[in-house]
């Protein structure tokens, strides 16, 4: 999995292009070498792959702390990666102060814990359909990386990055992001 952003490639290209253009202007004002620049097929493929990896959010401080803590103990990193690969996504609700919570009726306002947004049954159904696919992909990522012999800490980082690339709706519903509850 490639984590480096396309922005880094673009920045490097722009710096190189600018330097080459300045040299052209100083040494041979009539030559236009910039029009002769080509990019290899491998570079085009790399840019296409990276261009398709869009992160909804970057790693949070909590995710960085988790990776830092797991880096000191390989067994912990393996356990956390395994658990993350095998846990089913769910919606986290804010149920503070609501009647009907815990009495079996399920008659409470379904409000996301991450944003305070009130959601309905259609929202839940859509989430669980999307979550099933994401859970399968995350488990597949874990299994393929483990089969390759990838270090457990790297696997954990890849799964965090994979989850961070999901839709904002998924991240908010699953409590993966926290933007503060709306008043």
Short mmCIF file of C-alpha atoms in Angstrom, two decimals:
data_model
loop_
_atom_site.label_atom_id
_atom_site.label_comp_id
_atom_site.label_asym_id
_atom_site.label_seq_id
_atom_site.Cartn_x
_atom_site.Cartn_y
_atom_site.Cartn_z
CA UNK A 1 0.00 0.00 0.00
CA UNK A 2 1.41 3.36 -0.95
CA UNK A 3 0.91 6.02 1.70
CA UNK A 4 2.93 8.87 0.25
CA UNK A 5 0.61 11.43 -1.23
CA UNK A 6 0.50 12.57 -4.81
CA UNK A 7 1.18 16.07 -3.51
CA UNK A 8 4.79 15.10 -2.76
CA UNK A 9 5.33 13.97 -6.34
CA UNK A 10 3.73 17.15 -7.66
CA UNK A 11 5.89 19.34 -5.39
CA UNK A 12 9.06 17.57 -6.52
CA UNK A 13 8.06 17.93 -10.17
CA UNK A 14 7.27 21.63 -9.74
CA UNK A 15 10.61 22.28 -8.05
CA UNK A 16 12.47 20.43 -10.80
CA UNK A 17 10.47 22.13 -13.54
CA UNK A 18 11.06 25.58 -12.05
CA UNK A 19 14.81 25.01 -11.74
CA UNK A 20 15.01 23.67 -15.31
CA UNK A 21 12.98 26.61 -16.64
CA UNK A 22 15.20 29.13 -14.86
CA UNK A 23 18.31 27.44 -16.32
CA UNK A 24 16.77 27.52 -19.81
CA UNK A 25 15.98 31.20 -19.57
CA UNK A 26 19.47 32.03 -18.38
CA UNK A 27 21.41 29.87 -20.84
CA UNK A 28 19.31 29.53 -23.99
CA UNK A 29 16.28 31.80 -24.09
CA UNK A 30 14.98 30.39 -27.38
CA UNK A 31 15.10 26.71 -26.37
CA UNK A 32 11.96 25.27 -24.79
CA UNK A 33 13.02 22.00 -23.23
CA UNK A 34 10.03 21.85 -20.89
CA UNK A 35 7.78 20.78 -23.78
CA UNK A 36 10.03 17.75 -24.36
CA UNK A 37 9.63 16.35 -20.82
CA UNK A 38 7.96 12.94 -20.66
CA UNK A 39 6.96 10.73 -17.79
CA UNK A 40 7.54 6.98 -17.74
CA UNK A 41 4.65 4.51 -17.74
CA UNK A 42 5.73 3.35 -14.27
CA UNK A 43 5.48 6.90 -12.96
CA UNK A 44 2.08 7.33 -14.62
CA UNK A 45 0.84 4.12 -12.98
CA UNK A 46 2.19 5.22 -9.60
CA UNK A 47 0.48 8.59 -9.91
CA UNK A 48 -2.79 6.91 -10.90
CA UNK A 49 -2.66 4.59 -7.90
CA UNK A 50 -1.82 7.39 -5.50
CA UNK A 51 -4.40 9.64 -7.10
CA UNK A 52 -7.10 7.08 -6.22
CA UNK A 53 -6.11 6.94 -2.55
CA UNK A 54 -8.04 9.74 -0.96
CA UNK A 55 -7.88 10.06 2.78
CA UNK A 56 -10.99 11.43 4.40
CA UNK A 57 -8.84 12.18 7.41
CA UNK A 58 -5.18 11.95 8.29
CA UNK A 59 -4.05 9.95 11.31
CA UNK A 60 -5.42 11.38 14.51
CA UNK A 61 -3.26 11.96 17.61
CA UNK A 62 -4.99 8.98 19.23
CA UNK A 63 -4.07 6.76 16.26
CA UNK A 64 -0.46 7.98 16.39
CA UNK A 65 -0.36 7.26 20.14
CA UNK A 66 -1.72 3.76 19.53
CA UNK A 67 0.98 3.08 16.94
CA UNK A 68 3.67 4.51 19.21
CA UNK A 69 2.52 2.35 22.13
CA UNK A 70 2.28 -0.77 19.94
CA UNK A 71 5.77 -0.18 18.55
CA UNK A 72 7.37 -1.19 21.85
CA UNK A 73 5.71 -4.61 21.96
CA UNK A 74 5.36 -6.80 18.87
CA UNK A 75 2.82 -9.08 20.58
CA UNK A 76 0.60 -6.09 21.40
CA UNK A 77 0.84 -4.81 17.83
CA UNK A 78 -0.17 -8.25 16.55
CA UNK A 79 -3.12 -8.49 18.99
CA UNK A 80 -4.40 -4.99 18.14
CA UNK A 81 -4.06 -5.64 14.39
CA UNK A 82 -5.86 -8.98 14.72
CA UNK A 83 -8.67 -7.42 16.76
CA UNK A 84 -9.03 -4.54 14.32
CA UNK A 85 -9.21 -6.95 11.39
CA UNK A 86 -11.88 -9.09 13.02
CA UNK A 87 -14.07 -6.50 14.73
CA UNK A 88 -17.34 -5.61 13.06
CA UNK A 89 -18.09 -1.96 12.46
CA UNK A 90 -20.96 -0.50 14.42
CA UNK A 91 -22.65 2.83 14.98
CA UNK A 92 -21.83 4.70 18.18
CA UNK A 93 -24.74 6.64 19.64
CA UNK A 94 -24.93 9.36 22.23
CA UNK A 95 -27.62 8.07 24.60
CA UNK A 96 -26.98 10.34 27.57
CA UNK A 97 -30.10 11.24 29.50
CA UNK A 98 -32.54 9.49 27.18
CA UNK A 99 -35.55 7.46 28.27
CA UNK A 100 -35.98 4.06 26.68
CA UNK A 101 -32.26 3.27 26.87
CA UNK A 102 -31.67 -0.15 28.37
CA UNK A 103 -35.34 -1.03 28.86
CA UNK A 104 -35.51 -3.13 25.71
CA UNK A 105 -37.83 -0.85 23.81
CA UNK A 106 -35.07 0.75 21.78
CA UNK A 107 -37.23 3.84 21.82
CA UNK A 108 -34.57 6.52 22.00
CA UNK A 109 -33.29 9.24 19.75
CA UNK A 110 -30.53 7.82 17.57
CA UNK A 111 -27.91 10.54 17.76
CA UNK A 112 -24.32 9.96 16.59
CA UNK A 113 -21.82 10.25 19.41
CA UNK A 114 -19.24 11.91 17.17
CA UNK A 115 -21.40 14.75 15.81
CA UNK A 116 -24.75 14.68 17.57
CA UNK A 117 -26.51 14.20 14.21
CA UNK A 118 -29.85 12.45 14.53
CA UNK A 119 -30.12 9.47 12.17
CA UNK A 120 -32.94 7.21 11.04
CA UNK A 121 -33.38 3.54 10.11
CA UNK A 122 -32.45 4.19 6.44
CA UNK A 123 -29.17 5.76 7.58
CA UNK A 124 -28.46 2.71 9.78
CA UNK A 125 -29.28 0.27 6.96
CA UNK A 126 -26.97 2.13 4.56
CA UNK A 127 -24.19 2.21 7.17
CA UNK A 128 -24.33 -1.54 7.82
CA UNK A 129 -24.33 -2.33 4.10
CA UNK A 130 -21.25 -0.13 3.62
CA UNK A 131 -19.63 -1.40 6.84
CA UNK A 132 -19.93 -5.04 5.78
CA UNK A 133 -17.86 -4.35 2.67
CA UNK A 134 -15.31 -2.26 4.59
CA UNK A 135 -14.92 -4.93 7.27
CA UNK A 136 -14.31 -7.57 4.60
CA UNK A 137 -11.72 -5.41 2.85
CA UNK A 138 -9.93 -4.59 6.10
CA UNK A 139 -9.83 -8.30 7.05
CA UNK A 140 -8.50 -9.15 3.58
CA UNK A 141 -5.80 -6.48 3.94
CA UNK A 142 -4.77 -7.95 7.29
CA UNK A 143 -4.67 -11.53 5.97
CA UNK A 144 -2.72 -10.67 2.82
CA UNK A 145 -0.15 -8.59 4.71
CA UNK A 146 0.22 -11.28 7.38
CA UNK A 147 0.72 -13.91 4.66
CA UNK A 148 3.53 -11.75 3.21
CA UNK A 149 5.22 -11.65 6.61
CA UNK A 150 4.67 -7.91 7.06
CA UNK A 151 5.57 -6.58 10.50
CA UNK A 152 2.45 -6.36 12.75
CA UNK A 153 3.03 -2.64 13.41
CA UNK A 154 3.09 -1.95 9.66
CA UNK A 155 -0.09 -4.00 9.22
CA UNK A 156 -1.76 -1.96 11.96
CA UNK A 157 -0.68 1.28 10.28
CA UNK A 158 -2.01 0.11 6.91
CA UNK A 159 -5.36 -0.83 8.42
CA UNK A 160 -5.62 2.55 10.16
CA UNK A 161 -4.84 4.31 6.88
CA UNK A 162 -7.36 2.11 5.05
CA UNK A 163 -10.07 3.03 7.54
CA UNK A 164 -9.11 6.72 7.36
CA UNK A 165 -9.75 6.58 3.61
CA UNK A 166 -13.42 5.69 4.08
CA UNK A 167 -16.34 8.08 3.66
CA UNK A 168 -16.95 10.80 6.19
CA UNK A 169 -20.36 9.25 6.98
CA UNK A 170 -18.72 5.93 7.85
CA UNK A 171 -16.04 7.59 10.00
CA UNK A 172 -18.59 9.68 11.91
CA UNK A 173 -21.06 6.83 12.47
CA UNK A 174 -18.40 4.37 13.61
CA UNK A 175 -16.87 6.90 16.00
CA UNK A 176 -13.61 6.72 14.08
CA UNK A 177 -13.47 10.49 13.97
CA UNK A 178 -14.51 13.05 16.52
CA UNK A 179 -15.46 16.56 15.53
CA UNK A 180 -17.30 17.49 18.68
CA UNK A 181 -20.97 17.03 19.37
CA UNK A 182 -23.19 19.77 18.00
CA UNK A 183 -25.19 21.62 20.64
#
